[in-house]
mmCIF file of C-alpha atoms in Angstrom:
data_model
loop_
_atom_site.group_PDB
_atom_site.id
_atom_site.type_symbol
_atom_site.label_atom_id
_atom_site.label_comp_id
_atom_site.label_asym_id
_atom_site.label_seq_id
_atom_site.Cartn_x
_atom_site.Cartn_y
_atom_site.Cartn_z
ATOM 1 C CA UNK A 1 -19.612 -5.263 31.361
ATOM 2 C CA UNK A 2 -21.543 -2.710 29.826
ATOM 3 C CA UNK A 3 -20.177 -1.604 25.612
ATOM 4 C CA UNK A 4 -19.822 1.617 26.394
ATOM 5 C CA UNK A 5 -17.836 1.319 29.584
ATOM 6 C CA UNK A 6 -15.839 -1.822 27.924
ATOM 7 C CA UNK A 7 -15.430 0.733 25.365
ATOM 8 C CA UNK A 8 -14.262 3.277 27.264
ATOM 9 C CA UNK A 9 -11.450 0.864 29.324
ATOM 10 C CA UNK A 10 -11.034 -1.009 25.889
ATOM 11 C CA UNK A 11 -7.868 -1.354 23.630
ATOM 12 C CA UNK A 12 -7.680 -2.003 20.168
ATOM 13 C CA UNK A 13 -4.553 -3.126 18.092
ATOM 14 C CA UNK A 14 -3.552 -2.124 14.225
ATOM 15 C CA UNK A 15 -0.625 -4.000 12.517
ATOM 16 C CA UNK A 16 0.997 -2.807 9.402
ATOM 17 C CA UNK A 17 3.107 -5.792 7.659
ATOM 18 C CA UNK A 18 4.712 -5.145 4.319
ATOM 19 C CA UNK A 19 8.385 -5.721 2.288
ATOM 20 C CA UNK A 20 10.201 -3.408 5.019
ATOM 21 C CA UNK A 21 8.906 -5.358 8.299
ATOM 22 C CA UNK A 22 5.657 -4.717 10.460
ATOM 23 C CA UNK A 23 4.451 -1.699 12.998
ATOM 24 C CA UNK A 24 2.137 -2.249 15.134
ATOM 25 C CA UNK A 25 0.265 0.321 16.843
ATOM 26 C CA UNK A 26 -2.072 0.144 20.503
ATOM 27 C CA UNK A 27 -4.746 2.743 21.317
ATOM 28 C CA UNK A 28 -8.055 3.918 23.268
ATOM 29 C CA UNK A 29 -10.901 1.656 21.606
ATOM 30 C CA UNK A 30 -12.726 5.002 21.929
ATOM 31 C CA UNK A 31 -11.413 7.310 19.431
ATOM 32 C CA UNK A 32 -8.377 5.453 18.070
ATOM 33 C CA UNK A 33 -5.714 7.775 20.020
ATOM 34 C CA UNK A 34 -2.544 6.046 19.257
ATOM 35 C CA UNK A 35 -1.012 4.803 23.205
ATOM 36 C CA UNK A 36 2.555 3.365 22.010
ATOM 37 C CA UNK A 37 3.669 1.644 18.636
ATOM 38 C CA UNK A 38 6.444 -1.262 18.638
ATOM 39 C CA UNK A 39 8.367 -1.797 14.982
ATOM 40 C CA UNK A 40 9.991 -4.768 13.462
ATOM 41 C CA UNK A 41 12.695 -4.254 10.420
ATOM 42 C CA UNK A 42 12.176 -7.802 9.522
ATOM 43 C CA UNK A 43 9.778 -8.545 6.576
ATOM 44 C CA UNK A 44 7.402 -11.736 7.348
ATOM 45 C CA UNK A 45 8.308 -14.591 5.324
ATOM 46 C CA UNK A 46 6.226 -16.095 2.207
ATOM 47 C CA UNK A 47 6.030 -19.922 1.977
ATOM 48 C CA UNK A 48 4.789 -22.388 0.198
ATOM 49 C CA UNK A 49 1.510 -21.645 2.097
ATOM 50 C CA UNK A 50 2.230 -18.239 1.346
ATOM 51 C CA UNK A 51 2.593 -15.341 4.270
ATOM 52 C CA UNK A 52 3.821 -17.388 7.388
ATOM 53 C CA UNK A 53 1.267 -17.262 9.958
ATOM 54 C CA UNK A 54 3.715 -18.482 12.015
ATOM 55 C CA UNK A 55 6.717 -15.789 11.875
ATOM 56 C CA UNK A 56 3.726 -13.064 12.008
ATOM 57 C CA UNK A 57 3.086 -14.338 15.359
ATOM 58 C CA UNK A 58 6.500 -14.916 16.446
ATOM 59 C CA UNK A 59 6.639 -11.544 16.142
ATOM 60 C CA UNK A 60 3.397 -10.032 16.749
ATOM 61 C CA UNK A 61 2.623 -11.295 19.875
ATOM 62 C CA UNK A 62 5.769 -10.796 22.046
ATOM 63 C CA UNK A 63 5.529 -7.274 20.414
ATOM 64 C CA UNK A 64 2.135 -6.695 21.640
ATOM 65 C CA UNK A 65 2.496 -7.944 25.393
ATOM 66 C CA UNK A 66 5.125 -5.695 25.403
ATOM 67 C CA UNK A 67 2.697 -2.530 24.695
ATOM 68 C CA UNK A 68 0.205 -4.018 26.766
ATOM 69 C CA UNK A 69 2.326 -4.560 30.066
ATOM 70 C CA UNK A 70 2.074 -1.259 31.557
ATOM 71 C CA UNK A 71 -1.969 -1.721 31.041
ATOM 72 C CA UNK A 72 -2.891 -3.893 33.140
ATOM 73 C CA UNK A 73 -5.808 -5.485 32.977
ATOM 74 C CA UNK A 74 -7.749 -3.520 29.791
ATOM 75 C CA UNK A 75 -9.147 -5.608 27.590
ATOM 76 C CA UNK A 76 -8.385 -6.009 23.860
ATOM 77 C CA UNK A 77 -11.498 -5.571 22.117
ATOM 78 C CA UNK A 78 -10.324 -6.131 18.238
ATOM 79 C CA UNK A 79 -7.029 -6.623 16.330
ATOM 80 C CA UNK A 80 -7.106 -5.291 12.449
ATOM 81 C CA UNK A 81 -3.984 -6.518 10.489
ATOM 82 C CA UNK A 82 -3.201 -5.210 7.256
ATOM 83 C CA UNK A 83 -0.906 -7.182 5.150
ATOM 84 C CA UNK A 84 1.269 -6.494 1.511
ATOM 85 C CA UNK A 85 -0.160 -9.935 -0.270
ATOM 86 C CA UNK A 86 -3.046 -10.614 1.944
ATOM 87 C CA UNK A 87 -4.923 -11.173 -1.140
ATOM 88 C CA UNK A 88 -3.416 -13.925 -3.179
ATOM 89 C CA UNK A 89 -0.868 -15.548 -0.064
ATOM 90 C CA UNK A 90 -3.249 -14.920 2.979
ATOM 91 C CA UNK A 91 -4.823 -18.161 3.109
ATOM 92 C CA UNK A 92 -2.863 -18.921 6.443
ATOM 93 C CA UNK A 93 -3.289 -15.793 8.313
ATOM 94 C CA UNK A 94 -6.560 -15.973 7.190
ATOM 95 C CA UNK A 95 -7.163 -19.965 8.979
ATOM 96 C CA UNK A 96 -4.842 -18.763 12.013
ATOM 97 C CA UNK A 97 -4.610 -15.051 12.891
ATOM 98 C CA UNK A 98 -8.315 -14.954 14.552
ATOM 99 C CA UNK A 99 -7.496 -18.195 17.173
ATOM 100 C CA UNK A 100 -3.939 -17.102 17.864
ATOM 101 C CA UNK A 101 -5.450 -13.686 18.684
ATOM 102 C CA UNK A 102 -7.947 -15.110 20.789
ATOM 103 C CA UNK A 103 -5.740 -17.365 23.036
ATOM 104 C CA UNK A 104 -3.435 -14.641 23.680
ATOM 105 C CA UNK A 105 -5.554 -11.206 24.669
ATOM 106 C CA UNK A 106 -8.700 -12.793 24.815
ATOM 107 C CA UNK A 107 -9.909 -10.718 21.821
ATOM 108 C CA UNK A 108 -13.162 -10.922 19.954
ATOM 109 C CA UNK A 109 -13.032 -9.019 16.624
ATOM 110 C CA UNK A 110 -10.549 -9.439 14.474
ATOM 111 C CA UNK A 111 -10.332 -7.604 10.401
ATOM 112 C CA UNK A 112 -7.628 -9.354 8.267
ATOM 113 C CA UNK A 113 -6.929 -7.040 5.135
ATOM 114 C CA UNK A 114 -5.149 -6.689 2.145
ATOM 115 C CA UNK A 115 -2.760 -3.475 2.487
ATOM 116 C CA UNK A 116 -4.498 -1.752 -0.191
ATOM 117 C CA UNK A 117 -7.579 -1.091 2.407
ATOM 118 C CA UNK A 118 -5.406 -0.232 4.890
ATOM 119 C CA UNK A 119 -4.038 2.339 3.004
ATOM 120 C CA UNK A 120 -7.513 3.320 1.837
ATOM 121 C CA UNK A 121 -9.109 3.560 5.490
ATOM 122 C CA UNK A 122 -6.300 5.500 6.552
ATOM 123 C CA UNK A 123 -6.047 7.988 3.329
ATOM 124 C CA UNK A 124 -10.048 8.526 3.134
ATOM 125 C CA UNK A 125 -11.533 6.986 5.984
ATOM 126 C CA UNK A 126 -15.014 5.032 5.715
ATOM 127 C CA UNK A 127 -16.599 7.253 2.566
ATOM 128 C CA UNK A 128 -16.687 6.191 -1.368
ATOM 129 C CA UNK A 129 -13.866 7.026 -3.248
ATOM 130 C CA UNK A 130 -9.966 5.437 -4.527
ATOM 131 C CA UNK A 131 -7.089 5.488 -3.021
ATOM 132 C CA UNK A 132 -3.941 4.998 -5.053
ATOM 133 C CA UNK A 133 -0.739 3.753 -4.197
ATOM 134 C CA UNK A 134 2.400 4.216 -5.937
ATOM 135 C CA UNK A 135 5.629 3.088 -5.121
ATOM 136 C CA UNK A 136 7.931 0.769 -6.885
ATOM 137 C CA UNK A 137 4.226 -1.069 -8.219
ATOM 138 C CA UNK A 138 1.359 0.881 -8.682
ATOM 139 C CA UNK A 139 -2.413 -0.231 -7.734
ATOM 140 C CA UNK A 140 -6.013 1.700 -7.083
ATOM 141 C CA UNK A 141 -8.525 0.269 -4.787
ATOM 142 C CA UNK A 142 -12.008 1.942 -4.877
ATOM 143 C CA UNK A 143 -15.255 1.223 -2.620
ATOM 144 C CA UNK A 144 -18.763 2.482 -2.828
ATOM 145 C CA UNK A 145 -19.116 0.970 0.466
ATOM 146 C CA UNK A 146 -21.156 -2.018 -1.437
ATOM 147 C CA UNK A 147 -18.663 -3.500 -2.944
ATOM 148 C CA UNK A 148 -14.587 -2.994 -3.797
ATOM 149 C CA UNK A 149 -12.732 -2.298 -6.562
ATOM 150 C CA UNK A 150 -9.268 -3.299 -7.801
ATOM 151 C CA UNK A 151 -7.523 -1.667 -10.954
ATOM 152 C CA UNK A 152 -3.716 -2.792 -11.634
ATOM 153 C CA UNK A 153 -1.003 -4.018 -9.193
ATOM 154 C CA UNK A 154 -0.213 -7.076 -11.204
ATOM 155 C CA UNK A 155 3.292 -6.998 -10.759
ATOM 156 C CA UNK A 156 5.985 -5.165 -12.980
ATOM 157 C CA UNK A 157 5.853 -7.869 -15.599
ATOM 158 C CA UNK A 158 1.970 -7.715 -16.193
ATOM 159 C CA UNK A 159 1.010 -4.243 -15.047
ATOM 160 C CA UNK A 160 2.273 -1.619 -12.134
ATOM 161 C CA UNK A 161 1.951 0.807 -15.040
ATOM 162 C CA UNK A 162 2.740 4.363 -14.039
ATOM 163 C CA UNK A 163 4.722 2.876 -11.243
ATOM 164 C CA UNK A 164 7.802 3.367 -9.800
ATOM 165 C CA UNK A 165 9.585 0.241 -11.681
ATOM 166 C CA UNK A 166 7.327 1.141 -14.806
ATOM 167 C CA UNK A 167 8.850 4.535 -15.162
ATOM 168 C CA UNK A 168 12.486 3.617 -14.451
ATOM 169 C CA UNK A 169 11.923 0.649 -17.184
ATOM 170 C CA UNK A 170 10.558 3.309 -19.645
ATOM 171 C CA UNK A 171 13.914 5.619 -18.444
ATOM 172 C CA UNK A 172 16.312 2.946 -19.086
ATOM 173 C CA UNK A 173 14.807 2.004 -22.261
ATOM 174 C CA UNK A 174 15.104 5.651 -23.629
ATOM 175 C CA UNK A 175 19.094 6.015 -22.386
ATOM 176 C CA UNK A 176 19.642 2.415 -24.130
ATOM 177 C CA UNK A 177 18.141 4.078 -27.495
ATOM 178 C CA UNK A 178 20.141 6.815 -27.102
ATOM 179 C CA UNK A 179 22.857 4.668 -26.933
ATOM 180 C CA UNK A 180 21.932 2.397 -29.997
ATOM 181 C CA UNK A 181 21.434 6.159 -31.791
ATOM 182 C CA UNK A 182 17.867 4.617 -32.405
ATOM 183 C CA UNK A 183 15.359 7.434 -32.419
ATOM 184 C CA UNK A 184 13.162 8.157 -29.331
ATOM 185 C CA UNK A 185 16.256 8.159 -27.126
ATOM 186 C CA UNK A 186 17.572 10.070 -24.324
ATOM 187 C CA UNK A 187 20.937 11.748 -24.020
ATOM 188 C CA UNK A 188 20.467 13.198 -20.200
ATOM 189 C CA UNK A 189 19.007 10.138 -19.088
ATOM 190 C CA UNK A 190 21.759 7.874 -20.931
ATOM 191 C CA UNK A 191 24.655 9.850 -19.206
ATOM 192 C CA UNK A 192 22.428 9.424 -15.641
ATOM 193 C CA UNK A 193 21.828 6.065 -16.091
ATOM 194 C CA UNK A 194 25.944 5.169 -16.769
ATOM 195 C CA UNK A 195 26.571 7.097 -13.878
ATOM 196 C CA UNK A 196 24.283 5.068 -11.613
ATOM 197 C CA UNK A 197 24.824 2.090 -13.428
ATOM 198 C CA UNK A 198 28.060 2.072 -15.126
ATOM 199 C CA UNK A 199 28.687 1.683 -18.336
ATOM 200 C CA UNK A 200 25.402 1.162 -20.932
ATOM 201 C CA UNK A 201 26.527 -2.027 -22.845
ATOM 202 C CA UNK A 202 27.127 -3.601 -19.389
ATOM 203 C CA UNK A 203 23.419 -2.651 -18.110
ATOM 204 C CA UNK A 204 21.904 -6.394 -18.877
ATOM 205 C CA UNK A 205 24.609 -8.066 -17.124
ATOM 206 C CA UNK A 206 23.963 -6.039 -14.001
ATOM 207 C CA UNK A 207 20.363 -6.257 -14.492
ATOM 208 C CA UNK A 208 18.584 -9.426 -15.652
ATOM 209 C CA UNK A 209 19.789 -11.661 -12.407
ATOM 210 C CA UNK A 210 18.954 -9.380 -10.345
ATOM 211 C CA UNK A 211 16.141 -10.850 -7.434
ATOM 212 C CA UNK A 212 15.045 -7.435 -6.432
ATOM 213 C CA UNK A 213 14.659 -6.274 -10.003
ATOM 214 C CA UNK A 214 11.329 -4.387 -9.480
ATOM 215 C CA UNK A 215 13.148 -1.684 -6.942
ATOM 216 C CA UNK A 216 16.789 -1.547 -9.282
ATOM 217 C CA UNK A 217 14.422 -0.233 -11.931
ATOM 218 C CA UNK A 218 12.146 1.717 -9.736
ATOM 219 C CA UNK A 219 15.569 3.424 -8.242
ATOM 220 C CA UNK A 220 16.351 5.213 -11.781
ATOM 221 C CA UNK A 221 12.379 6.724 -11.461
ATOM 222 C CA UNK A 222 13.837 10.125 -9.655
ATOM 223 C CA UNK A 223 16.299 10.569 -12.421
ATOM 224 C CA UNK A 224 13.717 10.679 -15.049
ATOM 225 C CA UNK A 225 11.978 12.847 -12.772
ATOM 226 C CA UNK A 226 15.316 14.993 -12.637
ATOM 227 C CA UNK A 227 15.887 15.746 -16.062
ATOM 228 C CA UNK A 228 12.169 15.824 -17.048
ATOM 229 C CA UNK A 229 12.222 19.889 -17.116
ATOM 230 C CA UNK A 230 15.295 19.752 -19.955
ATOM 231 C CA UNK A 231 14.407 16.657 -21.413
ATOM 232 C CA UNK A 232 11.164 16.644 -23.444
ATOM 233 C CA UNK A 233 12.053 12.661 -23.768
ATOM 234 C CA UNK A 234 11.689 11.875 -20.036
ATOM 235 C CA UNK A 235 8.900 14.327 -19.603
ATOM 236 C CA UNK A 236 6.876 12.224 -21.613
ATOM 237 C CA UNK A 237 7.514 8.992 -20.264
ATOM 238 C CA UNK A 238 5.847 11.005 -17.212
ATOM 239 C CA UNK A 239 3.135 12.148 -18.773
ATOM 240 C CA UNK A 240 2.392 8.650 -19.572
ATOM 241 C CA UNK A 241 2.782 7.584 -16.476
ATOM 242 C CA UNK A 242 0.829 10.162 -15.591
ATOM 243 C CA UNK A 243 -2.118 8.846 -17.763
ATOM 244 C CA UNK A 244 -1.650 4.999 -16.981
ATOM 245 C CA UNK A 245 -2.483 5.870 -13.196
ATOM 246 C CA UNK A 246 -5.063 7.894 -13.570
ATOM 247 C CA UNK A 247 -6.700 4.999 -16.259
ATOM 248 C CA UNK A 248 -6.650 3.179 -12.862
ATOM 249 C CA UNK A 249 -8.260 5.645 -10.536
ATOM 250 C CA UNK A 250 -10.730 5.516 -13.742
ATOM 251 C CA UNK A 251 -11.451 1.952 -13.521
ATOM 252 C CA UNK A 252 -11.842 2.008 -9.222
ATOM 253 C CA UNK A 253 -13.290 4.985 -8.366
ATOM 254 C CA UNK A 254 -17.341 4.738 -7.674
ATOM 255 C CA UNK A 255 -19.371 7.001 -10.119
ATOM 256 C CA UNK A 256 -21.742 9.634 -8.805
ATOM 257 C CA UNK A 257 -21.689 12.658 -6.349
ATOM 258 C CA UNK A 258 -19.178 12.762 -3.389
ATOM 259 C CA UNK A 259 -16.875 10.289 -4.558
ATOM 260 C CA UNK A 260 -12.626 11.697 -3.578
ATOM 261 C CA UNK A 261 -9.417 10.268 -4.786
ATOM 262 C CA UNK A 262 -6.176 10.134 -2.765
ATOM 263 C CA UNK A 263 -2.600 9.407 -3.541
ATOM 264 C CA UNK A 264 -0.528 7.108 -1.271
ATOM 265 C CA UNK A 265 3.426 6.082 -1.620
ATOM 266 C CA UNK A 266 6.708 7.050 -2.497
ATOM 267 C CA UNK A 267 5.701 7.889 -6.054
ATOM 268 C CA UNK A 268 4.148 10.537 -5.363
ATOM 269 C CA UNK A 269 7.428 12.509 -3.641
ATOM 270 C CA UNK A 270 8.752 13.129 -6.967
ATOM 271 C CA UNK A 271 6.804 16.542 -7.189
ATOM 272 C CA UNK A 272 5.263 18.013 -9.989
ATOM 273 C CA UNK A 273 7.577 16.466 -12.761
ATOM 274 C CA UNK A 274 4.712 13.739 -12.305
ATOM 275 C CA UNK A 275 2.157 15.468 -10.383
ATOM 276 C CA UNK A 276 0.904 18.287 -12.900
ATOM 277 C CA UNK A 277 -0.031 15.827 -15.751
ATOM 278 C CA UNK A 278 -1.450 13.563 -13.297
ATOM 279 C CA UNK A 279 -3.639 16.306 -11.964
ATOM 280 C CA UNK A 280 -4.804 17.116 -15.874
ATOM 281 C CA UNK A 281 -5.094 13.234 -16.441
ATOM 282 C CA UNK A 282 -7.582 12.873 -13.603
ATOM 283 C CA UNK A 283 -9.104 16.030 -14.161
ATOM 284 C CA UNK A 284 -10.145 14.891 -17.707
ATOM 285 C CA UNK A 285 -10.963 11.041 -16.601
ATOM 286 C CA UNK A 286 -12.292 11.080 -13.194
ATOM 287 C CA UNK A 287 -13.654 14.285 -13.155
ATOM 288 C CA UNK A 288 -16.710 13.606 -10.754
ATOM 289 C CA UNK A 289 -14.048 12.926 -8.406
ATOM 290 C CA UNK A 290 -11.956 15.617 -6.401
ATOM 291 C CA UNK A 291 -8.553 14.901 -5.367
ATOM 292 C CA UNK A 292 -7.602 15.084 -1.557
ATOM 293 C CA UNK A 293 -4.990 14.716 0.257
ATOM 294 C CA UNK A 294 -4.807 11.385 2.067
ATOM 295 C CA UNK A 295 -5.187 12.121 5.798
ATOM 296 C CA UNK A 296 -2.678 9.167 6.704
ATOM 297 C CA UNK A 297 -0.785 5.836 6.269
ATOM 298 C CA UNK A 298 -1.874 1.919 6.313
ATOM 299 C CA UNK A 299 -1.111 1.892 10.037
ATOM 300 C CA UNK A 300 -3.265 5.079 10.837
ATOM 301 C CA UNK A 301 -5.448 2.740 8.641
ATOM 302 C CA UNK A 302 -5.358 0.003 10.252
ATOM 303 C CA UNK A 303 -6.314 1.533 13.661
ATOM 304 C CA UNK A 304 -9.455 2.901 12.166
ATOM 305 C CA UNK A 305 -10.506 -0.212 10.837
ATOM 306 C CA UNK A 306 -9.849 -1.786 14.964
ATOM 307 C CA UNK A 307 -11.469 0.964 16.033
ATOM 308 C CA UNK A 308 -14.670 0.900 13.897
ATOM 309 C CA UNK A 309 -14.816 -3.035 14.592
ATOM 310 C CA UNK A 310 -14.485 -2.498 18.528
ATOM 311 C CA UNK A 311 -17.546 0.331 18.208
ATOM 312 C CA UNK A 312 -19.843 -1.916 15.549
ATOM 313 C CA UNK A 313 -19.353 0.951 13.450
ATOM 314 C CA UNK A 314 -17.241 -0.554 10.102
ATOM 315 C CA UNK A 315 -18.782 0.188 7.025
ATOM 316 C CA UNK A 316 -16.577 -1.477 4.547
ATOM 317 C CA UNK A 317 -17.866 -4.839 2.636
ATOM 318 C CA UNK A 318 -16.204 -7.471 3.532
ATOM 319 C CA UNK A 319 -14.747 -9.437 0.340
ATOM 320 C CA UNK A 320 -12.849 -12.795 0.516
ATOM 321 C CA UNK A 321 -9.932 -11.382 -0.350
ATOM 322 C CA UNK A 322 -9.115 -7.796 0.507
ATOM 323 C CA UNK A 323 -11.300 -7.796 3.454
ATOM 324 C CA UNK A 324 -12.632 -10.664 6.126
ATOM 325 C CA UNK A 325 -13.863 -9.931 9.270
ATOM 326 C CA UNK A 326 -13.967 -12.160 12.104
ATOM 327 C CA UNK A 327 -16.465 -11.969 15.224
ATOM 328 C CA UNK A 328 -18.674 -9.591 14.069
ATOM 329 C CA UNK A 329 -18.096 -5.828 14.113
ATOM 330 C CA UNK A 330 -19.704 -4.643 10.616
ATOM 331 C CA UNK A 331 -22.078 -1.829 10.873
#
């Protein structure tokens, strides 16, 4: 069949998997028009292998027959799949994604990515620049289209700083000083954090065992956000936040002319408390870069990526980790 008419009759197929479940999205192979999108609320399960290969396609590939029924006989020229720890736990996806794909839609091209390029393909599309994302962690991913860069996301123990779990930490830590009477402490955010908590002397307890500790602290973020305009105490810890984040567009972002920076995630929803001394933090340490808005989400991402790989027009590097690409399909 001739590429462009293949093109034309083609399909391509973007997944989105992460710590809330997976959506998955079909569309035209020429211009990435979204057809129908299927979503699953369960999260796929780590192993000792790390990310189950096996429970992704338990679930992927029911999901996408499904879309493809009413299509007949189009073909399914690629399949991009953008995953939340792709790049340390991917080793099985990586070894069985492509020939799972293959056997079931016949497919050729296949891009396996960490979520951070997801994100970043569907916030700035194929140009240089970093995209970051901030939600209960916090990490920037950069590309000059040679090569990728990675600044923070090590976790809430060794990094995430500016994130969501960072700046509820920093929150707690100034109500807890406030009540010690220690100096540096906050008496808004103590009374805020009894009321969500209960009471302060109590807060370990409730805390320490916690499994989903990361999002507990990340959940008191909007209160320091809340009393940031009375409370010269939590307005700093967002100004620092403010300047840990942008330290990591810093260390991502691609010197030289053109290069844009976008901010992804929840984080970002808590307005200006946080957003006007980001905006003077990256103004004074990225300042080649201008800041745009991002144009859409890790699935909207994901599609693009499909889309480029069905048209032999990707321009990303591939890199073992955030980015392999199977069957060809780079430009």
């Amino acid at each position: 069949m001739d590429s462009e008419i293949e093109r034309s009759e083609g399909l391509v197929v973007g997944v989105d998997s992460g710590g809330s479940g997976l959506r998955i999205a079909l569309a035209e192979a020429a211009g990435g028009v979204v057809v129908d999108t299927a979503v699953s609320r369960v999260p796929v399960r780590t192993g000792p292998g790390g990310i189950s290969a096996a429970h992704f396609l338990e679930q992927v590939v029911p999901a996408v027959g499904a879309l493809l029924e009413p299509y007949g006989p189009r073909p399914v020229l690629a399949v991009a799949v953008g995953a939340a720890g792709m790049a340390t736990l991917g080793e099985e996806l990586r070894a069985e994604l492509p020939g799972a794909f293959a056997r079931a839609w016949g497919v050729r091209r296949v891009a396996l990515a960490a979520d951070g390029v997801t994100a970043y393909a569907g916030a700035l599309g194929q140009r240089p620049g970093a995209v970051v994302a901030g939600g209960t962690g916090m990490i920037a991913l950069g590309t000059d289209l040679t090569s990728w860069r990675r600044a923070d996301g090590w976790g809430h123990l060794l990094g995430d700083c500016g994130g969501g779990a960072w700046i509820g930490r920093a929150g707690l830590e100034a109500a807890m000083r406030a009540y010690d009477g220690r100096r540096g402490g906050s008496a808004p955010l103590l009374l805020r954090a009894e009321k969500l908590f209960g009471p302060a002397a109590g807060l370990p307890g409730a805390l320490y065992p916690r499994t989903d500790r990361p999002a507990v602290l990340a959940s008191f973020a909007p209160e320091v956000a809340r009393c940031a305009a009375e409370d010269p105490v939590a307005a700093g810890i967002l100004a620092r936040a403010a300047v840990h984040i942008a330290e990591a567009a810093e260390a991502a972002c691609p010197g030289g002319r053109g290069a844009v920076v976008a901010l992804t995630g929840g984080l970002f929803k808590m307005g200006d408390p946080l957003l006007v001394p980001l905006r003077a933090a990256l103004g004074e340490l990225v300042p080649h870069a201008g800041t745009v808005a991002p144009a859409g989400d890790p699935l909207d991402g994901a599609v693009a990526l499909a889309t480029a790989l069905a048209g032999g027009t990707l321009r990303f590097p591939e890199d073992p980790a955030l980015l392999r690409l199977f069957g060809g399909g780079a430009a």
